[in-house]
mmCIF file of C-alpha atoms and ligand atoms in Angstrom:
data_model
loop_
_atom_site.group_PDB
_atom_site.id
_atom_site.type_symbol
_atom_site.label_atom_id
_atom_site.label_comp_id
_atom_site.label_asym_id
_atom_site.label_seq_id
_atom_site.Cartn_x
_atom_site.Cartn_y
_atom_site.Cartn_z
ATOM 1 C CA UNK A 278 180.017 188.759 299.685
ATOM 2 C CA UNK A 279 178.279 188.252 296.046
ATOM 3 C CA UNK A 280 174.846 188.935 297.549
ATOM 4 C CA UNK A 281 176.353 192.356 298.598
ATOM 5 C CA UNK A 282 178.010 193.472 295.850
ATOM 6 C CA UNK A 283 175.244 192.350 293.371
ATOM 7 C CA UNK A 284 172.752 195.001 295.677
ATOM 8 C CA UNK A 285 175.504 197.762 295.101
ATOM 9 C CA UNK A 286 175.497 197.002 290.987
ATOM 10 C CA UNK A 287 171.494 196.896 291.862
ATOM 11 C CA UNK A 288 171.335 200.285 293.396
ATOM 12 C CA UNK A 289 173.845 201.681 291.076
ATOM 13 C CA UNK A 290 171.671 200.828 287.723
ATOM 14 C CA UNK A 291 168.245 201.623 289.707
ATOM 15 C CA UNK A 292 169.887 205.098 290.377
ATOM 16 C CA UNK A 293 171.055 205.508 287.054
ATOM 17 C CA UNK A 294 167.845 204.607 285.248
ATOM 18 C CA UNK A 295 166.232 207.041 287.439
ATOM 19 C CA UNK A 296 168.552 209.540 286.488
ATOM 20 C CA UNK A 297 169.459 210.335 290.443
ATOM 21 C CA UNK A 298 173.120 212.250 290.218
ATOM 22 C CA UNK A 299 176.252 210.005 290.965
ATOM 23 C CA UNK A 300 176.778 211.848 294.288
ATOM 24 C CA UNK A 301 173.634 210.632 295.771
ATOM 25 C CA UNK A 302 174.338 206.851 293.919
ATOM 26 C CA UNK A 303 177.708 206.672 295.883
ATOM 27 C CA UNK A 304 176.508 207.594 299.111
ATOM 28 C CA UNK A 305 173.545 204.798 299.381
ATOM 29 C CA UNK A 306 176.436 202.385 298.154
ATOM 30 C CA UNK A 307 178.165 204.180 301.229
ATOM 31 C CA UNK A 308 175.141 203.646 303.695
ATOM 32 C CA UNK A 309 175.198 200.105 302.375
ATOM 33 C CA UNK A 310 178.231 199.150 302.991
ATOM 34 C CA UNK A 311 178.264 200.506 307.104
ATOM 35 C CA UNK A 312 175.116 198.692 307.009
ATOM 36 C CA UNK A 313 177.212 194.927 306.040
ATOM 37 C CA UNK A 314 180.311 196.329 308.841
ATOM 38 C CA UNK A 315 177.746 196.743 311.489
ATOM 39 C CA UNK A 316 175.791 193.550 310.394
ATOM 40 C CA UNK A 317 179.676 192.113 310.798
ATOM 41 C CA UNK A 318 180.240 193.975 314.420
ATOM 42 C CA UNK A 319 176.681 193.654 315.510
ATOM 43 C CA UNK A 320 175.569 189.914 314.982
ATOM 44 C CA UNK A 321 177.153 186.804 316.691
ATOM 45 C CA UNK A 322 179.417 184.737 314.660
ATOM 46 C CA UNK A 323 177.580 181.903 312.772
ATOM 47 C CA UNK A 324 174.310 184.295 312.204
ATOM 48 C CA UNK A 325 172.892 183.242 308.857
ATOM 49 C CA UNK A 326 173.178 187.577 307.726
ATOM 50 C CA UNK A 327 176.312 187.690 308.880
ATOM 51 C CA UNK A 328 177.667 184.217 307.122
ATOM 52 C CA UNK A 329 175.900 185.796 303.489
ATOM 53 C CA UNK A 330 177.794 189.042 304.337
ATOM 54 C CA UNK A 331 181.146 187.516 304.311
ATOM 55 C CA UNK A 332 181.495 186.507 307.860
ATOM 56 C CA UNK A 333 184.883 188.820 308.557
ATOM 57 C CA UNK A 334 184.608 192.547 308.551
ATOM 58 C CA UNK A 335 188.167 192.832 308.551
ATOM 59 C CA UNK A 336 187.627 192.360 304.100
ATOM 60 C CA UNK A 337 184.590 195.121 304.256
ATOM 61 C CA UNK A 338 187.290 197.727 306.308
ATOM 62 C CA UNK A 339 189.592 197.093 303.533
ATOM 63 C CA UNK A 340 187.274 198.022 301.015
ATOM 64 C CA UNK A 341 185.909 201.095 302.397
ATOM 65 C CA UNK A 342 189.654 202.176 303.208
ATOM 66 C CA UNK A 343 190.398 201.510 299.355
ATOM 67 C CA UNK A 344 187.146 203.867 298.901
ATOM 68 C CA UNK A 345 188.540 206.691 301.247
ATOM 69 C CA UNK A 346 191.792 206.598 299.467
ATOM 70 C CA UNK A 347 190.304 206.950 296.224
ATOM 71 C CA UNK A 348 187.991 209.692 297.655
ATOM 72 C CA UNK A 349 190.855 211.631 298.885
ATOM 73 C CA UNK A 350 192.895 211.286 295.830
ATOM 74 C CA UNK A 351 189.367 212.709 293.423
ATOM 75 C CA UNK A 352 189.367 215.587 296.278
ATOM 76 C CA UNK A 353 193.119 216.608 295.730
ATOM 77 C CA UNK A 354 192.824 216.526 291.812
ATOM 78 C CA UNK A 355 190.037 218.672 291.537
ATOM 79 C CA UNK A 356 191.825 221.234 293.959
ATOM 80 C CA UNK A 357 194.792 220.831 291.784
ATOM 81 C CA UNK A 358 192.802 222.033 288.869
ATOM 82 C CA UNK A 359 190.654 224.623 290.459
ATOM 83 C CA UNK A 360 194.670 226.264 291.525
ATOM 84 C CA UNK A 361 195.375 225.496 287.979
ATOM 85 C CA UNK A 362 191.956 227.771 286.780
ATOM 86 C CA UNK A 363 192.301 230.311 289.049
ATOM 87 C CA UNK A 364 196.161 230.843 287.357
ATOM 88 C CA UNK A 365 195.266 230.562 284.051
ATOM 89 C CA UNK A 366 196.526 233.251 281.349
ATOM 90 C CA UNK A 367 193.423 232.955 279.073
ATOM 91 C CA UNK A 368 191.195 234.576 281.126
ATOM 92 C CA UNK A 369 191.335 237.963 280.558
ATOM 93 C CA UNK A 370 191.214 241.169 281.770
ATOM 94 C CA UNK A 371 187.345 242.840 281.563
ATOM 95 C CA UNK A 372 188.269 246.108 280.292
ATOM 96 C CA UNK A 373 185.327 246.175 277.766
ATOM 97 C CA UNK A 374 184.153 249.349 276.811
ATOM 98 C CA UNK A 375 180.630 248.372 275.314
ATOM 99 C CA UNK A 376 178.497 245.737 275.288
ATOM 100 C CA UNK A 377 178.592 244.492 271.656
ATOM 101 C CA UNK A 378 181.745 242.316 272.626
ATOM 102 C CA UNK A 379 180.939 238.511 273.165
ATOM 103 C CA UNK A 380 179.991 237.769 275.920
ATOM 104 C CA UNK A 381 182.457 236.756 278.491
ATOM 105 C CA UNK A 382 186.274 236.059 277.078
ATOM 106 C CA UNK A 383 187.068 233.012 278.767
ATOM 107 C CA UNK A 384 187.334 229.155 276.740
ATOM 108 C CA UNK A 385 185.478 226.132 277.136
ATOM 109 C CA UNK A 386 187.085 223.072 276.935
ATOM 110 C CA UNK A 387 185.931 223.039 272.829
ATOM 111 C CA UNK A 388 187.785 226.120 272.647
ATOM 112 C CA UNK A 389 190.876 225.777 274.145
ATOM 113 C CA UNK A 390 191.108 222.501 271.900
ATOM 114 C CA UNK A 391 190.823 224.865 268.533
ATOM 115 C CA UNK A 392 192.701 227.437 269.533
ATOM 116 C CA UNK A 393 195.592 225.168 270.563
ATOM 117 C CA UNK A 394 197.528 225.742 267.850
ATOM 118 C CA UNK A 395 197.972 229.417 268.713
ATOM 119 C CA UNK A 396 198.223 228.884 272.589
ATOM 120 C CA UNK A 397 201.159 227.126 272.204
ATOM 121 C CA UNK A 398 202.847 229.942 270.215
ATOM 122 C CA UNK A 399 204.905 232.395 272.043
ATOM 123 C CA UNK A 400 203.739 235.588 270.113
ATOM 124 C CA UNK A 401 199.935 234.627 270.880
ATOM 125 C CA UNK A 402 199.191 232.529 273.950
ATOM 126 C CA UNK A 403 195.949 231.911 276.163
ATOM 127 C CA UNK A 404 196.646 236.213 276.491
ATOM 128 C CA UNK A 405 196.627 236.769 272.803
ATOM 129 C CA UNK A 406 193.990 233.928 272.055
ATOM 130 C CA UNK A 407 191.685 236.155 274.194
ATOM 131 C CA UNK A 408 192.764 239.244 272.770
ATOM 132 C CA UNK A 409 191.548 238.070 269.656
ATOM 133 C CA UNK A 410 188.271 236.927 270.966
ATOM 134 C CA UNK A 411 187.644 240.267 272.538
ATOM 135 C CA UNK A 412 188.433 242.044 269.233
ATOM 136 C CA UNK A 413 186.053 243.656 266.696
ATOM 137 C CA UNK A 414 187.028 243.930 263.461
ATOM 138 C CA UNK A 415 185.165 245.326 259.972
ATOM 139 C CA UNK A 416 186.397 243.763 256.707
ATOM 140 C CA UNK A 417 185.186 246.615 253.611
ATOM 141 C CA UNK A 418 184.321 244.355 250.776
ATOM 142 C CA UNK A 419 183.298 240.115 250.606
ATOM 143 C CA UNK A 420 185.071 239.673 247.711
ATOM 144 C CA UNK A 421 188.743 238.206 246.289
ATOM 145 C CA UNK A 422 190.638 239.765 249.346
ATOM 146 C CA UNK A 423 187.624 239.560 252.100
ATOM 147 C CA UNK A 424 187.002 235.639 250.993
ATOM 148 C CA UNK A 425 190.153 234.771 253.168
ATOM 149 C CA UNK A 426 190.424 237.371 255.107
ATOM 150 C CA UNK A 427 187.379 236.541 256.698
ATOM 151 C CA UNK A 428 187.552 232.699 256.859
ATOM 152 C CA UNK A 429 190.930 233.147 258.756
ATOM 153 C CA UNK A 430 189.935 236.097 261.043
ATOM 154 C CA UNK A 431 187.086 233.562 261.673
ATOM 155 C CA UNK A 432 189.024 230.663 261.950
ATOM 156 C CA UNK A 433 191.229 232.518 264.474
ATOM 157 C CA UNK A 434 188.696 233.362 266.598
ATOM 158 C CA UNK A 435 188.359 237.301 266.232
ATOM 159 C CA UNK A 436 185.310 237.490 268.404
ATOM 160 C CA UNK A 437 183.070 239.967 266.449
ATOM 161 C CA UNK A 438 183.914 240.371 262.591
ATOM 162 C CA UNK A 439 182.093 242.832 260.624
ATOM 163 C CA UNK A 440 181.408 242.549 256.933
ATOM 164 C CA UNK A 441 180.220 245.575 254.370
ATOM 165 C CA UNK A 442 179.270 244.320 250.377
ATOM 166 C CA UNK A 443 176.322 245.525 248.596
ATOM 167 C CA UNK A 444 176.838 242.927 245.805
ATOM 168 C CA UNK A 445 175.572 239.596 245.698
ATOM 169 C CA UNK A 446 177.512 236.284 244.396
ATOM 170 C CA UNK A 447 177.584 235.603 240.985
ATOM 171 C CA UNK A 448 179.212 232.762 238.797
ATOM 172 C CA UNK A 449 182.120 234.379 237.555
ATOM 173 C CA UNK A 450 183.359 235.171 241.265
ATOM 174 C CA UNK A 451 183.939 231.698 241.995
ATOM 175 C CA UNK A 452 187.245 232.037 240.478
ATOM 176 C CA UNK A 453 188.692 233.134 243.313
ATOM 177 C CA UNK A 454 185.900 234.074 246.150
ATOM 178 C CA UNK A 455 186.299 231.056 248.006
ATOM 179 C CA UNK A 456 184.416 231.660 250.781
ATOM 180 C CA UNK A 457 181.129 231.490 248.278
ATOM 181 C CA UNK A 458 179.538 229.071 246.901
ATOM 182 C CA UNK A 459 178.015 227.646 243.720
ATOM 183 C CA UNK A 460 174.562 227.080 245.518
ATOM 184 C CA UNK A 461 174.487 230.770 246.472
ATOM 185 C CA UNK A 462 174.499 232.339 243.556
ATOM 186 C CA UNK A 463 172.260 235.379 243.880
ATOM 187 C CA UNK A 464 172.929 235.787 247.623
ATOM 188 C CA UNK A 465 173.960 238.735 249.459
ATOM 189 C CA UNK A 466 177.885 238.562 248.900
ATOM 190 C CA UNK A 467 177.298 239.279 252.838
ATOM 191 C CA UNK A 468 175.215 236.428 254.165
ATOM 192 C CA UNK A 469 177.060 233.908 251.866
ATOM 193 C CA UNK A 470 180.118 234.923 253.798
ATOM 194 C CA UNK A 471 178.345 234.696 257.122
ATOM 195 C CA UNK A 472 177.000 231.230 256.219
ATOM 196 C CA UNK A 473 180.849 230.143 255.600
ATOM 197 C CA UNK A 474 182.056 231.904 258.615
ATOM 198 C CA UNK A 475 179.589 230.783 260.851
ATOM 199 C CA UNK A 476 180.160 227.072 259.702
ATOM 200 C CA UNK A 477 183.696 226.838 260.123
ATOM 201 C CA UNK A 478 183.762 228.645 263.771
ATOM 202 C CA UNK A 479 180.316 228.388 265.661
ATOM 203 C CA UNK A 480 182.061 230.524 268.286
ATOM 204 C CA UNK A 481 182.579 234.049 266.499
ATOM 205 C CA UNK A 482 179.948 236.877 265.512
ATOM 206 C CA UNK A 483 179.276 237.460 262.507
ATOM 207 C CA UNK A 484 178.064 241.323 261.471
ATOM 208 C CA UNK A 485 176.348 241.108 257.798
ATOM 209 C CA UNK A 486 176.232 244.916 256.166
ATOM 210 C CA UNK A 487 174.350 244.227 253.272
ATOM 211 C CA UNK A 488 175.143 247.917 251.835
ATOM 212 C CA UNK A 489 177.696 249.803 250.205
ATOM 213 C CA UNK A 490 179.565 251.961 252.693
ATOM 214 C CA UNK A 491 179.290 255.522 251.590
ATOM 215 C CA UNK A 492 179.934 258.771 253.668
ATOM 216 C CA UNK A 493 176.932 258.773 255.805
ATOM 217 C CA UNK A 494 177.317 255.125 257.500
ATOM 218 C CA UNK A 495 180.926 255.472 257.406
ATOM 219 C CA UNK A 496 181.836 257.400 260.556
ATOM 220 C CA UNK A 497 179.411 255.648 262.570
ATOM 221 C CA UNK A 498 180.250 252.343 261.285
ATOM 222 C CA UNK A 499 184.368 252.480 261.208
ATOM 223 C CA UNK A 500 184.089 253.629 265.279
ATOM 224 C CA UNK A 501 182.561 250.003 265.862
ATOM 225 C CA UNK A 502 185.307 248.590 265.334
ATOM 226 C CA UNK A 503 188.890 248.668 266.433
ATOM 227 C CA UNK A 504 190.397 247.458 262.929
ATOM 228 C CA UNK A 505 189.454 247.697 259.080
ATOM 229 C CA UNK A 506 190.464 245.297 256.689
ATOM 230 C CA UNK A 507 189.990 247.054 253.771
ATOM 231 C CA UNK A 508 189.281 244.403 250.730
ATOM 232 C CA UNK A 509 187.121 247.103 248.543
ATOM 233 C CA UNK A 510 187.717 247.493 244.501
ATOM 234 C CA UNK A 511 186.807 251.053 244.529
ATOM 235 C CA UNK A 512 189.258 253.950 245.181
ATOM 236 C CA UNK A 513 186.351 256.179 246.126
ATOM 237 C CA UNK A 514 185.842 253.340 248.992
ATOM 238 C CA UNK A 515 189.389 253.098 249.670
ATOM 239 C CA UNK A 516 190.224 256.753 250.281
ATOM 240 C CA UNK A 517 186.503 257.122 252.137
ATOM 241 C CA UNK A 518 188.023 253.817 254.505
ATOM 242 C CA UNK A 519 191.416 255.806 255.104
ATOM 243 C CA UNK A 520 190.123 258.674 255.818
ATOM 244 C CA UNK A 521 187.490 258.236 258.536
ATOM 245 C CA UNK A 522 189.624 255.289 260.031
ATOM 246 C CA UNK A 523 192.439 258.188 260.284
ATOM 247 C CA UNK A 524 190.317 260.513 261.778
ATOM 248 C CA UNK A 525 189.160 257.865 264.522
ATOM 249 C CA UNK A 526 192.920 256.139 265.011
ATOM 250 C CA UNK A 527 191.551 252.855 263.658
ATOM 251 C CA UNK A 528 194.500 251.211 261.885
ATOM 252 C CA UNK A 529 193.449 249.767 258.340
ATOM 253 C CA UNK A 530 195.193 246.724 256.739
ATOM 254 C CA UNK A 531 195.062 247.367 253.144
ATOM 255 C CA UNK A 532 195.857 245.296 250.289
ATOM 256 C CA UNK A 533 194.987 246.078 246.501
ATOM 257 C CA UNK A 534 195.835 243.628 243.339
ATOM 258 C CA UNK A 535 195.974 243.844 239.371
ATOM 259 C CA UNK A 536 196.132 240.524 237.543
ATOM 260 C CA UNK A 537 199.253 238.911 238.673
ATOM 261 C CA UNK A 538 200.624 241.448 241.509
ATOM 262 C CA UNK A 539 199.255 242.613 245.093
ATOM 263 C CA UNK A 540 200.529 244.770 247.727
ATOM 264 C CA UNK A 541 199.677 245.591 250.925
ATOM 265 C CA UNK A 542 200.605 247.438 253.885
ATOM 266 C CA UNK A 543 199.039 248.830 257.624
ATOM 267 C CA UNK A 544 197.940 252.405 256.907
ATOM 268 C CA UNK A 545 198.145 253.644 260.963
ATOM 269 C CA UNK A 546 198.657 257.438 261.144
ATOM 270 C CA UNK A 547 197.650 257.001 264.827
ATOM 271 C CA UNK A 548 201.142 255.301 265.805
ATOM 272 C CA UNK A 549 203.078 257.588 263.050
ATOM 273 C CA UNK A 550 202.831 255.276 260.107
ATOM 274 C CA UNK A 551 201.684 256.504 257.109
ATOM 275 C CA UNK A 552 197.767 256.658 255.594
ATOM 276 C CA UNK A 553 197.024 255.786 252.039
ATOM 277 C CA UNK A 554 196.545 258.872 250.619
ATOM 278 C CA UNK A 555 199.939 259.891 251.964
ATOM 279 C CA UNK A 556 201.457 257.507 249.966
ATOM 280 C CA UNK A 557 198.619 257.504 247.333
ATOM 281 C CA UNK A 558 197.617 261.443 247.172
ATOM 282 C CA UNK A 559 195.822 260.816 243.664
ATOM 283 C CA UNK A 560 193.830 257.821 242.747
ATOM 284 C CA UNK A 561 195.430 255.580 240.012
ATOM 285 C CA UNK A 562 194.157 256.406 236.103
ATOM 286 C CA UNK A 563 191.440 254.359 235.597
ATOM 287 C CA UNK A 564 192.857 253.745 232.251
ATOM 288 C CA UNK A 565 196.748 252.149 234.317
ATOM 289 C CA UNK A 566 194.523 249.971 237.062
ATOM 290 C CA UNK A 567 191.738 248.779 235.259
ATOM 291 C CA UNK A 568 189.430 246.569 237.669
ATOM 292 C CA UNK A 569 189.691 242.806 237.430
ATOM 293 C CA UNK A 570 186.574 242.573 235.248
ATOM 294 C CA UNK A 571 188.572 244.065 232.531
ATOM 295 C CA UNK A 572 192.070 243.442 232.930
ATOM 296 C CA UNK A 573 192.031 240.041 234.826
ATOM 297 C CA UNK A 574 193.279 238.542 237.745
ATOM 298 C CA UNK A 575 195.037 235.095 238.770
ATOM 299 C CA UNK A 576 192.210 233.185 241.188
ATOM 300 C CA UNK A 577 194.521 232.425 243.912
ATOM 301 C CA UNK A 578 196.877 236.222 243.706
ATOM 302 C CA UNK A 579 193.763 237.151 246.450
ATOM 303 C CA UNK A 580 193.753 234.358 248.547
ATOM 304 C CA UNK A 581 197.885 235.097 248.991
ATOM 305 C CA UNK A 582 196.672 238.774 249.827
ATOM 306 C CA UNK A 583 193.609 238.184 251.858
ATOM 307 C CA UNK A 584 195.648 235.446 254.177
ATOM 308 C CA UNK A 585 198.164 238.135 254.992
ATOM 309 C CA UNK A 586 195.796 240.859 255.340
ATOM 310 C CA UNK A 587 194.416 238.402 257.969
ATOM 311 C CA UNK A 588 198.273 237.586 259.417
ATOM 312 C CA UNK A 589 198.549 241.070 259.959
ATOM 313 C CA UNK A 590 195.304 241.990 261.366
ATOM 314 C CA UNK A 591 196.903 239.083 264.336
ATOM 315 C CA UNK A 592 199.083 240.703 264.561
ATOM 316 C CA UNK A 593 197.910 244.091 265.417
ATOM 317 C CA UNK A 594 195.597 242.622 267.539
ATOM 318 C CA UNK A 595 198.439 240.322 269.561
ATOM 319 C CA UNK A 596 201.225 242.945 269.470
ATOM 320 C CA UNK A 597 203.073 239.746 268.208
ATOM 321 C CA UNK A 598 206.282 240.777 265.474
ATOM 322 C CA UNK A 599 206.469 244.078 263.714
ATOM 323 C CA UNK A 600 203.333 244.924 261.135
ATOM 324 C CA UNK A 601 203.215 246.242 258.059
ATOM 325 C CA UNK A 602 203.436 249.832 259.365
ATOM 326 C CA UNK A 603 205.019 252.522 257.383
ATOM 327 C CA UNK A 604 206.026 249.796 255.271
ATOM 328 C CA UNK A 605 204.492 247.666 251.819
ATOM 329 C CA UNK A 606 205.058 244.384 250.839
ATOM 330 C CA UNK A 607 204.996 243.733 247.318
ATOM 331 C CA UNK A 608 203.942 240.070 245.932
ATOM 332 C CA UNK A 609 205.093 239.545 242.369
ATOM 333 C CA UNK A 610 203.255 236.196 241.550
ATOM 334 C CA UNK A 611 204.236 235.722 237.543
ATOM 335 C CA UNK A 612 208.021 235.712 238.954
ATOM 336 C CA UNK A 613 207.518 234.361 242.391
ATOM 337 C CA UNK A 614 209.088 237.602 243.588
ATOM 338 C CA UNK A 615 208.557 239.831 246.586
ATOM 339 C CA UNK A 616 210.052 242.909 247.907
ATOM 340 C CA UNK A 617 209.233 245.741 251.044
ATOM 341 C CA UNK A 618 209.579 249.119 250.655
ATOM 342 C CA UNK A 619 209.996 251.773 253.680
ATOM 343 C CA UNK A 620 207.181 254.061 253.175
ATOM 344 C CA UNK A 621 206.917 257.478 255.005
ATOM 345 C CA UNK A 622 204.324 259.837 256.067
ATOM 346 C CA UNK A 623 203.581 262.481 253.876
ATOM 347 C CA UNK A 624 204.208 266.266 255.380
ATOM 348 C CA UNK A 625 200.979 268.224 254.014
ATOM 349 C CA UNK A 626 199.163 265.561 253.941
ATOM 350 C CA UNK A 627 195.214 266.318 253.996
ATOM 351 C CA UNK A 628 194.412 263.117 255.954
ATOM 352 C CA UNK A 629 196.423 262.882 258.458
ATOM 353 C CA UNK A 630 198.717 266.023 258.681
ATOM 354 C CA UNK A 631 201.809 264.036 257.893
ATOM 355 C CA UNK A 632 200.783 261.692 260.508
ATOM 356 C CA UNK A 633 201.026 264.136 263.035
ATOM 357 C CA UNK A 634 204.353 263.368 264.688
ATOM 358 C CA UNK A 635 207.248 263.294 262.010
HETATM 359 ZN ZN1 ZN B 898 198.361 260.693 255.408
#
């Protein structure tokens, strides 16, 4: 009885340290094991291999029935989960239109652990959670807004996540840029936020434009992409962003902030919200919205910005709640106050026409 199971244990490690798969391991344990029941059925009673090999088969039948149960029971289970695959909501629909998406939408086991947080929300789900990996989205500017913008969008697994800065990090951005760092200062503003985004989620893309967007990238680069996060400090960027997003239906979450206040909204004349420049025909006076350099601005008044820029591109994304669309929220962080205001399109406007519609 010993002698037999010390040559399964045997054939077990041999196979193992010989690296031969588990299949083929159980089946010579298998083979061995018919081998002791005929040895048991075979040889006359008293035979010195049949006495070492336990004398009775009746034990060995009882063992290899144990095994068959077992068997049967792996066999079920793993047709149990293959039902369970074939069922699940996270794998999506394939209705890519180009070939710059990630490859594939489904989740690995690593995945579906860090996304489980927003599977098991209503609003967002294995559907949503693949939504989001499918989606492509530019963020204008790796700066106060785009430092958490980006780490969330990243974080949440938005698949392919474009970034445009022509600046590179210096000391004084530290203040608030979080997603740079005090070892690279002097890097493109755009691989310093790659390097961050990259570390905290493997599993996205990453798009570096190391460039200022002006008019002649613009129209090509803004049709990439599906959604603009629009983080930039310049007005001539801003209205250059809402303009060639507008003419290509590409919603743009924009958020803008002077010292201790911030607003932002979803500029989407596309689905009959307003654009900026229906709301904002002229650009501010210089002189009335100084940037931060001169006037100042409260480190973390960005990061509350940037993390809702990045709640609201999930949203678009997902469909989940109502957006920011044809409305601003206003974020009052000396008072703690914050207030929404309807905001309609503008008839005559030269953007969008009034957003077309209304
Ligand atoms: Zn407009």
């Amino acid at each position: 009885m010993i002698l037999v199971l010390l040559m399964a244990g045997a054939m077990w490690g041999i196979g193992a340290a010989m690296g031969t798969p588990r299949q083929a391991r159980w089946t010579m344990i298998g083979l061995l094991l018919v081998a002791v029941l005929a040895v048991q059925v075979v040889l006359p009673a008293g035979h010195p291999l049949r006495e070492a090999t336990g004398r009775s088969p009746a034990l060995w039948l009882l063992i290899l029935a144990g095994a068959g149960v077992v068997w049967l029971y792996g066999q079920g289970l793993s047709w149990v989960r293959a039902e369970a695959r074939a069922r699940d909501p996270v794998t999506p629909d394939t209705g890519m239109t180009d070939g710059l998406a990630p490859a594939g939408s489904t989740f690995g086991a690593v995945e579906l652990q860090r996304y489980a947080r927003h599977m098991v929300l209503r609003e967002i789900g294995g559907p949503g959670q693949a939504r989001l990996k499918r989606a492509r989205v530019l963020v204008v500017g790796a700066g106060g807004l785009g430092a958490p913008a980006l780490l969330y969008l990243g974080a949440a697994g938005v698949g392919t996540i474009g970034v445009i800065d022509d600046d590179v990090v210096e000391g004084s951005n530290l203040q608030r840029q979080v997603i740079h760092a005090d070892a690279r200062i002097g890097m493109p503003k755009v691989f310093s936020a790659q390097a961050a985004v990259s570390g905290l989620n493997p599993f996205v893309t990453v798009r570096p434009y190391n460039r200022r967007l002006t008019e002649e990238i613009a129209d090509e680069l803004i049709s990439d992409y599906e959604l603009v996060l629009d983080g930039s400090d310049s007005p001539e960027t801003r209205y250059l962003v809402n303009r060639v997003a507008a003419a290509r239906g590409v919603p743009v979450v924009g958020a803008a902030l002077t010292q201790w206040e911030g607003q932002i909204s979803v500029w989407d004349p596309a689905r009959g919200a307003p654009c900026y420049e229906c709301v904002f025909p002229v650009a501010a006076d210089p002189a009335l919205a100084p940037p931060c350099a001169e006037a100042g601005v409260l480190g973390p008044l960005p990061g509350v910005l940037g993390a809702m820029m990045a709640v609201e591109a999930v949203k678009v994304l997902t469909g989940a709640g109502e957006a920011l669309r044809g409305r601003m929220l206003l974020y009052d962080a000396l008072y703690a106050e914050t207030r929404s205001i309807a905001l309609a399109p503008r008839a005559g406007c030269p953007v969008c026409g009034g957003a077309r519609a209304s």
